[in-house]
GROMACS .gro file of C-alpha atoms in nm:
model
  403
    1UNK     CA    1   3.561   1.999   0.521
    2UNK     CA    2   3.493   2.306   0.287
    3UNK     CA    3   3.346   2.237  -0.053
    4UNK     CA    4   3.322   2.540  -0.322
    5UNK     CA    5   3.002   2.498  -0.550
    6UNK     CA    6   3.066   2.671  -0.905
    7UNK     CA    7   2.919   2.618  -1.224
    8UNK     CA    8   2.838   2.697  -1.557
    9UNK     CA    9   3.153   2.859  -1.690
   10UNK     CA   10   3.077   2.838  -2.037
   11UNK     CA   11   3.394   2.848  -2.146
   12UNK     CA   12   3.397   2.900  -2.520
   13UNK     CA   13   3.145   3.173  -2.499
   14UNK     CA   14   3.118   3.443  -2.744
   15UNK     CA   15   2.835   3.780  -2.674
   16UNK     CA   16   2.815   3.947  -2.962
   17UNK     CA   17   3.099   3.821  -3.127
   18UNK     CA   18   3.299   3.942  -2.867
   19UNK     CA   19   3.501   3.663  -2.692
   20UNK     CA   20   3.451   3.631  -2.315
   21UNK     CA   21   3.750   3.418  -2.285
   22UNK     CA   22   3.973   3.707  -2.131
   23UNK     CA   23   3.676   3.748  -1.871
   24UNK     CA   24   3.668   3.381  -1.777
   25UNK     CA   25   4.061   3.413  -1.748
   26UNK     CA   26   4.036   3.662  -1.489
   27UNK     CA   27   3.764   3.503  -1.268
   28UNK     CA   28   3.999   3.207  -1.288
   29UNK     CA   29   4.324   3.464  -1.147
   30UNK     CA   30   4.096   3.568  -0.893
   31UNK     CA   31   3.994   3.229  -0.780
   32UNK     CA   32   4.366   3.160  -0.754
   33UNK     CA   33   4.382   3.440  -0.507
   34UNK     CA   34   4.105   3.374  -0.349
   35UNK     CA   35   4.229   3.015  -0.258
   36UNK     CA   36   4.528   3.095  -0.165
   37UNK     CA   37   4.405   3.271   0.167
   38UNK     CA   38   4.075   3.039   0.203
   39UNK     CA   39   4.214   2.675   0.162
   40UNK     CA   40   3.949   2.459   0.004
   41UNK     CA   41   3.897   2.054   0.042
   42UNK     CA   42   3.675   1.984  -0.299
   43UNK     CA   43   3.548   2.214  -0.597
   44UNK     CA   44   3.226   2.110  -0.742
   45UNK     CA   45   3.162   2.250  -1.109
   46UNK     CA   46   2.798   2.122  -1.163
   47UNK     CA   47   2.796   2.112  -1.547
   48UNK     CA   48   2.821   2.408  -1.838
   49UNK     CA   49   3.176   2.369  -1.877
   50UNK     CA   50   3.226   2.482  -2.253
   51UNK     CA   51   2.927   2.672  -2.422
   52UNK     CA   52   2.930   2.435  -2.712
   53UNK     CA   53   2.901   2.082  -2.742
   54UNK     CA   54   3.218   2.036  -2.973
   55UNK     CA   55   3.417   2.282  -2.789
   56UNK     CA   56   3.722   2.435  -3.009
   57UNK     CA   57   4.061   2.356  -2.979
   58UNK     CA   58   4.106   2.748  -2.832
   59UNK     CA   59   3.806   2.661  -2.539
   60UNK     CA   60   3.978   2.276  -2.447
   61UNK     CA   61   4.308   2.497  -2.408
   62UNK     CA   62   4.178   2.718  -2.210
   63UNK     CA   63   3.983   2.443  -1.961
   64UNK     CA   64   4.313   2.204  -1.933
   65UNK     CA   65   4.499   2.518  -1.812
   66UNK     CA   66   4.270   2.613  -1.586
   67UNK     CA   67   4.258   2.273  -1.440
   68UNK     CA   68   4.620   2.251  -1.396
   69UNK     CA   69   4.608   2.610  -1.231
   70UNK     CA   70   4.357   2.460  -0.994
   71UNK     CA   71   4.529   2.108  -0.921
   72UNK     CA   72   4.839   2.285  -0.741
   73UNK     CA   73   4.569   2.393  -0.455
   74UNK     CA   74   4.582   2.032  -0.462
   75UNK     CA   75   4.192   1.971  -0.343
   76UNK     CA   76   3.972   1.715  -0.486
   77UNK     CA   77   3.783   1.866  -0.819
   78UNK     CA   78   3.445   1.656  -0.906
   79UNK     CA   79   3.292   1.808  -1.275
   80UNK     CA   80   2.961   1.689  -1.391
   81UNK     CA   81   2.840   1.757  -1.756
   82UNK     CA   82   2.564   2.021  -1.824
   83UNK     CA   83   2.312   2.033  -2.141
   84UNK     CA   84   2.608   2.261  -2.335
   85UNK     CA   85   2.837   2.011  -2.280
   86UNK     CA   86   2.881   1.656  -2.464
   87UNK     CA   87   2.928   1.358  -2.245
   88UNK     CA   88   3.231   1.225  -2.443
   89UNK     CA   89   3.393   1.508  -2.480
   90UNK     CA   90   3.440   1.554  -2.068
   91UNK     CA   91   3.434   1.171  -2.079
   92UNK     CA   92   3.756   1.136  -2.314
   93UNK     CA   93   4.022   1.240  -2.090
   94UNK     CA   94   3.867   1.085  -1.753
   95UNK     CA   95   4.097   0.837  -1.706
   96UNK     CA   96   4.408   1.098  -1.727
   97UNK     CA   97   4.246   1.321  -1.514
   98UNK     CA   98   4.119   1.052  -1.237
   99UNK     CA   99   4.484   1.031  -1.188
  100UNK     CA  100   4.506   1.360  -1.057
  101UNK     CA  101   4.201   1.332  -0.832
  102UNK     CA  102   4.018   1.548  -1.101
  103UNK     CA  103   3.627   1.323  -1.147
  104UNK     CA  104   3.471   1.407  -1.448
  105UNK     CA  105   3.077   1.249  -1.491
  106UNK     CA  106   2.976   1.391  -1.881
  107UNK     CA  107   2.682   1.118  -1.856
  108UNK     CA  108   2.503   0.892  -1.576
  109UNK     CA  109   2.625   0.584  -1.523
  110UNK     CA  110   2.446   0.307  -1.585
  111UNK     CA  111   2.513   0.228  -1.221
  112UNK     CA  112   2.395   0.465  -0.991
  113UNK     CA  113   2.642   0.364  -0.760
  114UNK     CA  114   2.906   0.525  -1.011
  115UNK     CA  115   2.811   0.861  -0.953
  116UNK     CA  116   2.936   0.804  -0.569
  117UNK     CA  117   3.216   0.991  -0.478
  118UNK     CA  118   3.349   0.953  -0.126
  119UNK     CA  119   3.553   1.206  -0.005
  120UNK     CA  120   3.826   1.082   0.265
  121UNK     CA  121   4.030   1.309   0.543
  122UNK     CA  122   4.267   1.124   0.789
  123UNK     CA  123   4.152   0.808   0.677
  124UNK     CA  124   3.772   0.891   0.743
  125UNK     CA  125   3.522   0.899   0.474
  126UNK     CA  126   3.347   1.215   0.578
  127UNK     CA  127   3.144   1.296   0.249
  128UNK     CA  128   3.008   1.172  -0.029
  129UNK     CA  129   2.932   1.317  -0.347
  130UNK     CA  130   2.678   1.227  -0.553
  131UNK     CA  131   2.760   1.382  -0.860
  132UNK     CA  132   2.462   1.369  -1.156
  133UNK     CA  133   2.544   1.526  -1.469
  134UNK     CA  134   2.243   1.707  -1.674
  135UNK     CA  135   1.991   1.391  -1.736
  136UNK     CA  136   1.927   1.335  -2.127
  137UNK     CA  137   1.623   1.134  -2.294
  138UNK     CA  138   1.811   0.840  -2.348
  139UNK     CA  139   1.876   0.804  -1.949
  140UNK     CA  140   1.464   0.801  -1.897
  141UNK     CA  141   1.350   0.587  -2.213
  142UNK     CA  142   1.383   0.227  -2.068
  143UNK     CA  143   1.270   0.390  -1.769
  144UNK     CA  144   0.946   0.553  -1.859
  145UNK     CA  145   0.745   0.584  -2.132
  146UNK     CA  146   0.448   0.819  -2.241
  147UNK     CA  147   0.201   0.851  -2.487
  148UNK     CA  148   0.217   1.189  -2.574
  149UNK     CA  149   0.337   1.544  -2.466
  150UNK     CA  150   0.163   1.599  -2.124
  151UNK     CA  151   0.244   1.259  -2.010
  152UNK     CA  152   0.622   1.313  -2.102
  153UNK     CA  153   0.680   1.602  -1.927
  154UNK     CA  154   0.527   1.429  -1.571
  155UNK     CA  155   0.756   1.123  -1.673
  156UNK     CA  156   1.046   1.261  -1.696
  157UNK     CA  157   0.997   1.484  -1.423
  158UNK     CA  158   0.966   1.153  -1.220
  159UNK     CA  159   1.262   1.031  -1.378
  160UNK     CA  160   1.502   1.273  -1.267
  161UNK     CA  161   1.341   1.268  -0.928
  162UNK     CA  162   1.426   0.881  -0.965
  163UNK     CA  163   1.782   0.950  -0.999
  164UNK     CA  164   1.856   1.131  -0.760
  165UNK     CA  165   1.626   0.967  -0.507
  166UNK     CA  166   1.790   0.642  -0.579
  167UNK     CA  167   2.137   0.774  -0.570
  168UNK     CA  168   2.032   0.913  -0.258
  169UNK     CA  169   1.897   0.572  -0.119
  170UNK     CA  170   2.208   0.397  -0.256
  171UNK     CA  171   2.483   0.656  -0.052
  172UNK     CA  172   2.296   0.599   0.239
  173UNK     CA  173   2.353   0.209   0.261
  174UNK     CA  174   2.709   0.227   0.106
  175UNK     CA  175   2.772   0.507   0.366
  176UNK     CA  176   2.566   0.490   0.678
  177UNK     CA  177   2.567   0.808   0.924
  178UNK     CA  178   2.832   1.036   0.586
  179UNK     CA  179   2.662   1.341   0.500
  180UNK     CA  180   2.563   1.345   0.150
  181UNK     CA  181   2.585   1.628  -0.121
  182UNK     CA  182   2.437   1.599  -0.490
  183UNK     CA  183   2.566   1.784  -0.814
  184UNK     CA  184   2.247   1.839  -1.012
  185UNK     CA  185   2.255   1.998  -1.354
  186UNK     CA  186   1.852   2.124  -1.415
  187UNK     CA  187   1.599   2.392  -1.378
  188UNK     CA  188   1.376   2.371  -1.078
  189UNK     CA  189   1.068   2.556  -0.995
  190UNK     CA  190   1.090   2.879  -0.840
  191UNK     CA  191   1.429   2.993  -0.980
  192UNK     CA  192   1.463   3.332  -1.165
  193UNK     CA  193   1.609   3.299  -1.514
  194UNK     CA  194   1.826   3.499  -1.800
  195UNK     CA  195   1.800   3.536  -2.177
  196UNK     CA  196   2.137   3.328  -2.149
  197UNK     CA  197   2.001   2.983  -2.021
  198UNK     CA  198   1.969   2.845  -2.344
  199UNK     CA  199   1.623   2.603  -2.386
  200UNK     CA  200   1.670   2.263  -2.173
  201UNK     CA  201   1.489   1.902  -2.253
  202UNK     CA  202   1.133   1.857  -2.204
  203UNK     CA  203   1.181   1.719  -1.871
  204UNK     CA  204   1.353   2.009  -1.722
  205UNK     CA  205   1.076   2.278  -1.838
  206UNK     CA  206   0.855   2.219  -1.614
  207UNK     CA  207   1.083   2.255  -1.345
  208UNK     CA  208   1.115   1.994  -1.049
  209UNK     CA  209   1.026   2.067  -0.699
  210UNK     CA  210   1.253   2.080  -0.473
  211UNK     CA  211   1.047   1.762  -0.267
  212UNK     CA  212   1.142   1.592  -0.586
  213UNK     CA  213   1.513   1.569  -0.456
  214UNK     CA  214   1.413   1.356  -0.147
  215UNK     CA  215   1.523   1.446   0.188
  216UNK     CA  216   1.887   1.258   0.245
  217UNK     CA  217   2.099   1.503   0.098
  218UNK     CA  218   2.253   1.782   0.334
  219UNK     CA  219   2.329   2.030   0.039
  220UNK     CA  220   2.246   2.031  -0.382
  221UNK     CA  221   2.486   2.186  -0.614
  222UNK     CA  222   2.276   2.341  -0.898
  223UNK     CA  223   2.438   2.447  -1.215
  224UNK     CA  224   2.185   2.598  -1.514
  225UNK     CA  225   2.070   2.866  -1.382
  226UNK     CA  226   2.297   3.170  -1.416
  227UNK     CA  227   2.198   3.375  -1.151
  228UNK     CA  228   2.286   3.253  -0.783
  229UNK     CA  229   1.950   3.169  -0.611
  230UNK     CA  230   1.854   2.936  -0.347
  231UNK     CA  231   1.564   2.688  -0.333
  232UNK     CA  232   1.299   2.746  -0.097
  233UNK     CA  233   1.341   2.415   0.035
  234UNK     CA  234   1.406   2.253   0.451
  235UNK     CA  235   1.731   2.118   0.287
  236UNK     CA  236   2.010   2.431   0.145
  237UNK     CA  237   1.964   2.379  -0.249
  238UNK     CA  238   2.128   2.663  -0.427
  239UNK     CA  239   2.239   2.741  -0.790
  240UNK     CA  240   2.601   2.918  -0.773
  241UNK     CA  241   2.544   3.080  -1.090
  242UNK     CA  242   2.809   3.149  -1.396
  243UNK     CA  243   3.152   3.354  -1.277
  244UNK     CA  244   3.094   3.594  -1.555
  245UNK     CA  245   2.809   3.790  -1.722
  246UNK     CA  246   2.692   3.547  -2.033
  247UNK     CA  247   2.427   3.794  -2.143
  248UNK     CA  248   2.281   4.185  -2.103
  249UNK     CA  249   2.039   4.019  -1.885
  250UNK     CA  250   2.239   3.895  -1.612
  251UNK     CA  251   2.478   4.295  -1.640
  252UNK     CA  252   2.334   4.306  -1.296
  253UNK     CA  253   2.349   4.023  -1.135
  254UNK     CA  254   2.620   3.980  -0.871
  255UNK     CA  255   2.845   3.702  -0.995
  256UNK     CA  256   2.950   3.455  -0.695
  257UNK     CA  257   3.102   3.127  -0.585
  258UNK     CA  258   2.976   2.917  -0.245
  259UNK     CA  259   3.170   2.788   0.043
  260UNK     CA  260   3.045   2.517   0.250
  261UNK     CA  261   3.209   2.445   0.595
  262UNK     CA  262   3.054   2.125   0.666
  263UNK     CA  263   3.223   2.175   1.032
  264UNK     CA  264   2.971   2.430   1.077
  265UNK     CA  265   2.648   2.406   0.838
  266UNK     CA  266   2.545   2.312   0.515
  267UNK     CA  267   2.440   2.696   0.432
  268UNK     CA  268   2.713   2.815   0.191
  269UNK     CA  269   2.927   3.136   0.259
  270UNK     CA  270   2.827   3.348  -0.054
  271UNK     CA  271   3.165   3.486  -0.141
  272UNK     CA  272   3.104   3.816  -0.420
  273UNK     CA  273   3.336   3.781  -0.776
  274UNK     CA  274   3.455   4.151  -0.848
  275UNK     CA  275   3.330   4.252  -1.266
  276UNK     CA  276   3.597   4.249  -1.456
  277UNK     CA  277   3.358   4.468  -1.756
  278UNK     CA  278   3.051   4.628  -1.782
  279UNK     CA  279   2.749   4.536  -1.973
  280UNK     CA  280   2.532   4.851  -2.070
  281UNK     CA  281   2.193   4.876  -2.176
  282UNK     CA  282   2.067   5.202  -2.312
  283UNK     CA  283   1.742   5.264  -2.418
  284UNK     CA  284   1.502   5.530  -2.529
  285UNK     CA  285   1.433   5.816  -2.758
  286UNK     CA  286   1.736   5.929  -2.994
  287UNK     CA  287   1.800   6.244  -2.780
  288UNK     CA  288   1.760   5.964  -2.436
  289UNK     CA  289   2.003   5.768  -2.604
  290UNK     CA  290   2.257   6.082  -2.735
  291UNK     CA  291   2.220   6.201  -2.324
  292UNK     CA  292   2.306   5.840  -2.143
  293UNK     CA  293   2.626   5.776  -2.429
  294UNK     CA  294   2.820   6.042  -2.337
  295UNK     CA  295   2.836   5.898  -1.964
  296UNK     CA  296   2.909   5.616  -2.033
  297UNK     CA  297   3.296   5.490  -1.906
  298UNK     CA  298   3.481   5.219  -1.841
  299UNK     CA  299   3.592   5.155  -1.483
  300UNK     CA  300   3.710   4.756  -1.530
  301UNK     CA  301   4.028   4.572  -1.694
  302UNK     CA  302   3.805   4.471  -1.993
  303UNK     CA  303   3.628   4.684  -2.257
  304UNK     CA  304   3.295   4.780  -2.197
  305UNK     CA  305   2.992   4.634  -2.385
  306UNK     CA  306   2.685   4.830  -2.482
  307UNK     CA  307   2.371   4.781  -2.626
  308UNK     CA  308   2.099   5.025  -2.788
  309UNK     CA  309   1.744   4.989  -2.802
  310UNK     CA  310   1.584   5.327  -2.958
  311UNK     CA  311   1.225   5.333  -2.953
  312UNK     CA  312   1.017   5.654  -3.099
  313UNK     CA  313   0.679   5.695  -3.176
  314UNK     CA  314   0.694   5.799  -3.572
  315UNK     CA  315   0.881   5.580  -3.830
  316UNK     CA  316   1.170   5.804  -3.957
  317UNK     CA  317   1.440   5.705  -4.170
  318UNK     CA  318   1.600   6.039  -4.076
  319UNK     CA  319   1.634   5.956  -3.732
  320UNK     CA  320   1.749   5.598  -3.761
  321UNK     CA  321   2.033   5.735  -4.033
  322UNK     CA  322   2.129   6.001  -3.726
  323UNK     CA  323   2.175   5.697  -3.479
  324UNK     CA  324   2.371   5.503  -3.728
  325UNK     CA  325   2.577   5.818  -3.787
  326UNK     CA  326   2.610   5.873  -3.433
  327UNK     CA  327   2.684   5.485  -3.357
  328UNK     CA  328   2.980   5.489  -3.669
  329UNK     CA  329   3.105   5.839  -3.460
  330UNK     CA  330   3.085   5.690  -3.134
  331UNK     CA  331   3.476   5.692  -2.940
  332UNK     CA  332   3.470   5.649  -2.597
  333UNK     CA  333   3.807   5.490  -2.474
  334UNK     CA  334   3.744   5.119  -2.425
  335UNK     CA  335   3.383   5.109  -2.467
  336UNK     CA  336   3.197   4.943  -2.792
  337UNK     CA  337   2.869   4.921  -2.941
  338UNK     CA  338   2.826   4.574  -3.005
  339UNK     CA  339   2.471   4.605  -3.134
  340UNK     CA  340   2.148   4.843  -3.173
  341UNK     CA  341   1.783   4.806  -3.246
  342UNK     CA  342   1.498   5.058  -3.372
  343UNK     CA  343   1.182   5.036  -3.273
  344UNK     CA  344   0.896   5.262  -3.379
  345UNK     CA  345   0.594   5.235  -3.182
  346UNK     CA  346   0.356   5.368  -3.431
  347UNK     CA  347   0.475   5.159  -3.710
  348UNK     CA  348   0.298   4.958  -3.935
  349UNK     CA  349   0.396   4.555  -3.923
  350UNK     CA  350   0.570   4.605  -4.232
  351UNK     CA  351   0.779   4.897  -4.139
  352UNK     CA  352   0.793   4.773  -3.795
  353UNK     CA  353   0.967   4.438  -3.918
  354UNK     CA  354   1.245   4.681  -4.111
  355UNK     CA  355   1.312   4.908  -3.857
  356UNK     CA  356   1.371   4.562  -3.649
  357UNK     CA  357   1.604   4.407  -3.876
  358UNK     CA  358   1.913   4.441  -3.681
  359UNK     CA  359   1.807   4.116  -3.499
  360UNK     CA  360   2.018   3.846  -3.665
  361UNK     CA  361   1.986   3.465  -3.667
  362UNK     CA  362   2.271   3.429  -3.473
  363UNK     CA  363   2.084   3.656  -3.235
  364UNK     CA  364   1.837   3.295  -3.190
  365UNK     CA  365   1.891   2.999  -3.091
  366UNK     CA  366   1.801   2.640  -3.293
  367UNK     CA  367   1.500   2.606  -3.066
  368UNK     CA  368   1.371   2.945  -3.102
  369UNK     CA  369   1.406   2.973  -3.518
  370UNK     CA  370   1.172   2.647  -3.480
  371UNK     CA  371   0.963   2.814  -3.279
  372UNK     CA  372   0.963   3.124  -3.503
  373UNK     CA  373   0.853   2.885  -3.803
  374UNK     CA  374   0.585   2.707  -3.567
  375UNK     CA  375   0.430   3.021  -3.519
  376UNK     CA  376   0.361   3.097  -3.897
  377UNK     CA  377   0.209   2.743  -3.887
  378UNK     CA  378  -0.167   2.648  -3.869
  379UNK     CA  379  -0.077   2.377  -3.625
  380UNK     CA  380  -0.292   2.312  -3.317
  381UNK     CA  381  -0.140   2.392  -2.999
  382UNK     CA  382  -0.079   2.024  -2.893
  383UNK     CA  383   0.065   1.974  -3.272
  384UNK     CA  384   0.289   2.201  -3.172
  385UNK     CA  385   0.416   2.130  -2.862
  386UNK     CA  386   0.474   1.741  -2.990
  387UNK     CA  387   0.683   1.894  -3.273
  388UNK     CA  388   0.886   2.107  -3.019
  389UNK     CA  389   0.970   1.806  -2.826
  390UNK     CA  390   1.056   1.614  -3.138
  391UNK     CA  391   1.254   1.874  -3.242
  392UNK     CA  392   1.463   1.914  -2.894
  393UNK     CA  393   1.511   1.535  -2.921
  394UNK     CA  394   1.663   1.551  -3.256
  395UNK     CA  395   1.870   1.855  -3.137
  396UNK     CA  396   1.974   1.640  -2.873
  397UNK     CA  397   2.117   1.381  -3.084
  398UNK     CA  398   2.255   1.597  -3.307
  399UNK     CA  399   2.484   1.737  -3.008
  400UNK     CA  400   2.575   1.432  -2.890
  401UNK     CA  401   2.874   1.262  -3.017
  402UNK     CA  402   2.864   0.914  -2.996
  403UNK     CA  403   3.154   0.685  -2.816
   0.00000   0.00000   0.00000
């Protein structure tokens, strides 16, 4: 059988007010093609669907038609539910979409056995899926409980290790001798991160290990992480990574999907997404910055994206008003400045903060304006990091929409 491992599409995403849903349209046109001369068995989208929890009526658009581009390669298509996503959202339609062999996990069962999916060819079951969706507080609180910070982290870093251990345990007597793969939604030790990967739930910083999986699955399907990586692990655990470019950080990443041939091995084929746009940073002194923006092009269907970090040694309001100038004069064909930042090494704190102002609030996200605020705080450090976690909880809840 051949399995393709995506993830994290974020569909909904905006960088810098500019709309990425013509770039996730494309990736989805070249998937087309690409399945067209590779014939698949299942797609596995391991969570991140839609950037935000209460996705708009533009994003769900956008992810039904993409689904019912997909569903005439008429393959199996299991989606978990990531920490952008809300379980009822992906839940609601389930029953619709089961229908047309399309599985959709937003939250964990409340039995395991639930988040078994066998996968059948010529009357054979010759897979099974165990598909676990991003773990939330409420699936570890009659589970574990802990006293205070330190403790909660180990806990539910044992919790998740729970789940899919005993989802694990529970394949293997439901399915004796069926190779088992697991859909995991998470950040695990060892893997290389982006601006983009928005803060996760206390359990998750930490980061598992990749012992914590157990050692009955044949393959784990990562989603979080937006850069493709694998594991250092005995068994192939491997993060696909987004299809598109979610932030400057990842503007050089190689985007990718993974094909497993379970015929062969459970090491993917890591096939390369072309960029539909570039993401540019430029930084350095005003006459660095004048040099590298009058190279810059566009060589890809969608509108370049560039960003400008000027640093100098001397506050000047001269020089700032001659970037502005030159940023308002800038008009390369299909290239835009979508924001710039000052920085003068020399300055005071005051001036320093001014010359910095270009970072907006929207530039943050919930958990880092509370972190902002904790830092002006006379707190101690364990205050703090109880407060966080009380804090991510309530954003939690806040995201969730209740059946």
């Amino acid at each position: 059988m051949k399995i393709l491992h995506t993830a994290d599409w974020h569909i909904g995403k905006r960088l810098h007010k500019t709309d990425l849903a013509e770039d996730f349209d494309l990736f989805v046109n070249w998937l087309c093609e690409y399945l067209n001369r590779n014939p698949i068995d299942v797609l596995l989208i391991s969570g991140d669907v839609f950037d935000f929890s209460n996705p708009s009526s533009e994003s769900r658009s956008q992810y039904y038609r993409t689904l019912i581009k997909l569903k005439k390669f008429d393959f199996k298509i299991i989606i978990t539910g990531g920490n952008h996503d809300s379980p009822s959202v992906l839940d609601a339609p389930k029953e619709i979409l089961n229908q047309l062999d399309i599985h959709v996990i937003g939250q964990m069962p409340e039995q395991f056995e639930d988040s078994l999916i066998p996968i059948s060819s010529e009357n054979d079951i010759k897979l099974v899926i165990a598909a676990i969706p991003y773990l939330r507080s409420r699936n570890f609180q009659r589970q574990f409980d802990a006293e205070n910070h330190d403790n909660k982290q180990e806990a539910m870093k044992e919790s998740i290790a729970f789940h899919f251990q005993e989802t694990a345990k529970l394949a293997k007597e439901n399915f004796r001798d069926v190779p088992l793969m697991g859909m995991g939604h998470l950040f695990a030790t060892g893997a290389s991160v982006s601006e983009s990967e928005r803060d996760i739930q206390i359990g998750n910083l930490a980061g598992l290990e990749a012992s914590h999986f157990g050692n009955k699955y044949d393959y784990i399907a990562l989603g979080h992480i937006h850069k493709p990586q694998r594991l250092t692990a005995d068994t192939p655990i491997f993060y696909s990574g987004s299809p598109i470019p979610l932030s400057f950080s990842e503007r050089k990443n190689e985007k990718r999907i993974l094909v497993i041939d379970t015929e062969i091995s459970f090491e993917p084929e890591s096939i390369c997404i072309p960029k539909f746009r570039d993401l540019i940073l430029i930084k350095g002194s005003l006459e660095e910055v004048k040099e590298k923006l009058v190279l810059v092009k566009n060589d890809h269907p969608l509108k370049t994206l560039i960003e400008i970090e000027m640093i100098e040694a001397e506050s000047s309001a001269s020089i700032t008003y001659e970037l502005e100038q030159m940023i308002e004069a800038f008009d390369i064909e299909n290239c835009e400045i979508v924001k710039h930042k000052v920085t003068f090494k020399n300055a005071s704190e005051v001036e320093r903060g001014v010359s910095t102002a270009e970072s907006q609030v929207s530039d943050f996200t919930p958990k880092q304006v509370f972190q902002k605020k904790l830092e002006g705080s006379d707190e101690t450090e364990d205050t703090k990091l109880e407060l966080i976690s009380a804090f991510e909880e309530i954003l939690e809840e806040l995201n969730y929409t209740e059946e």
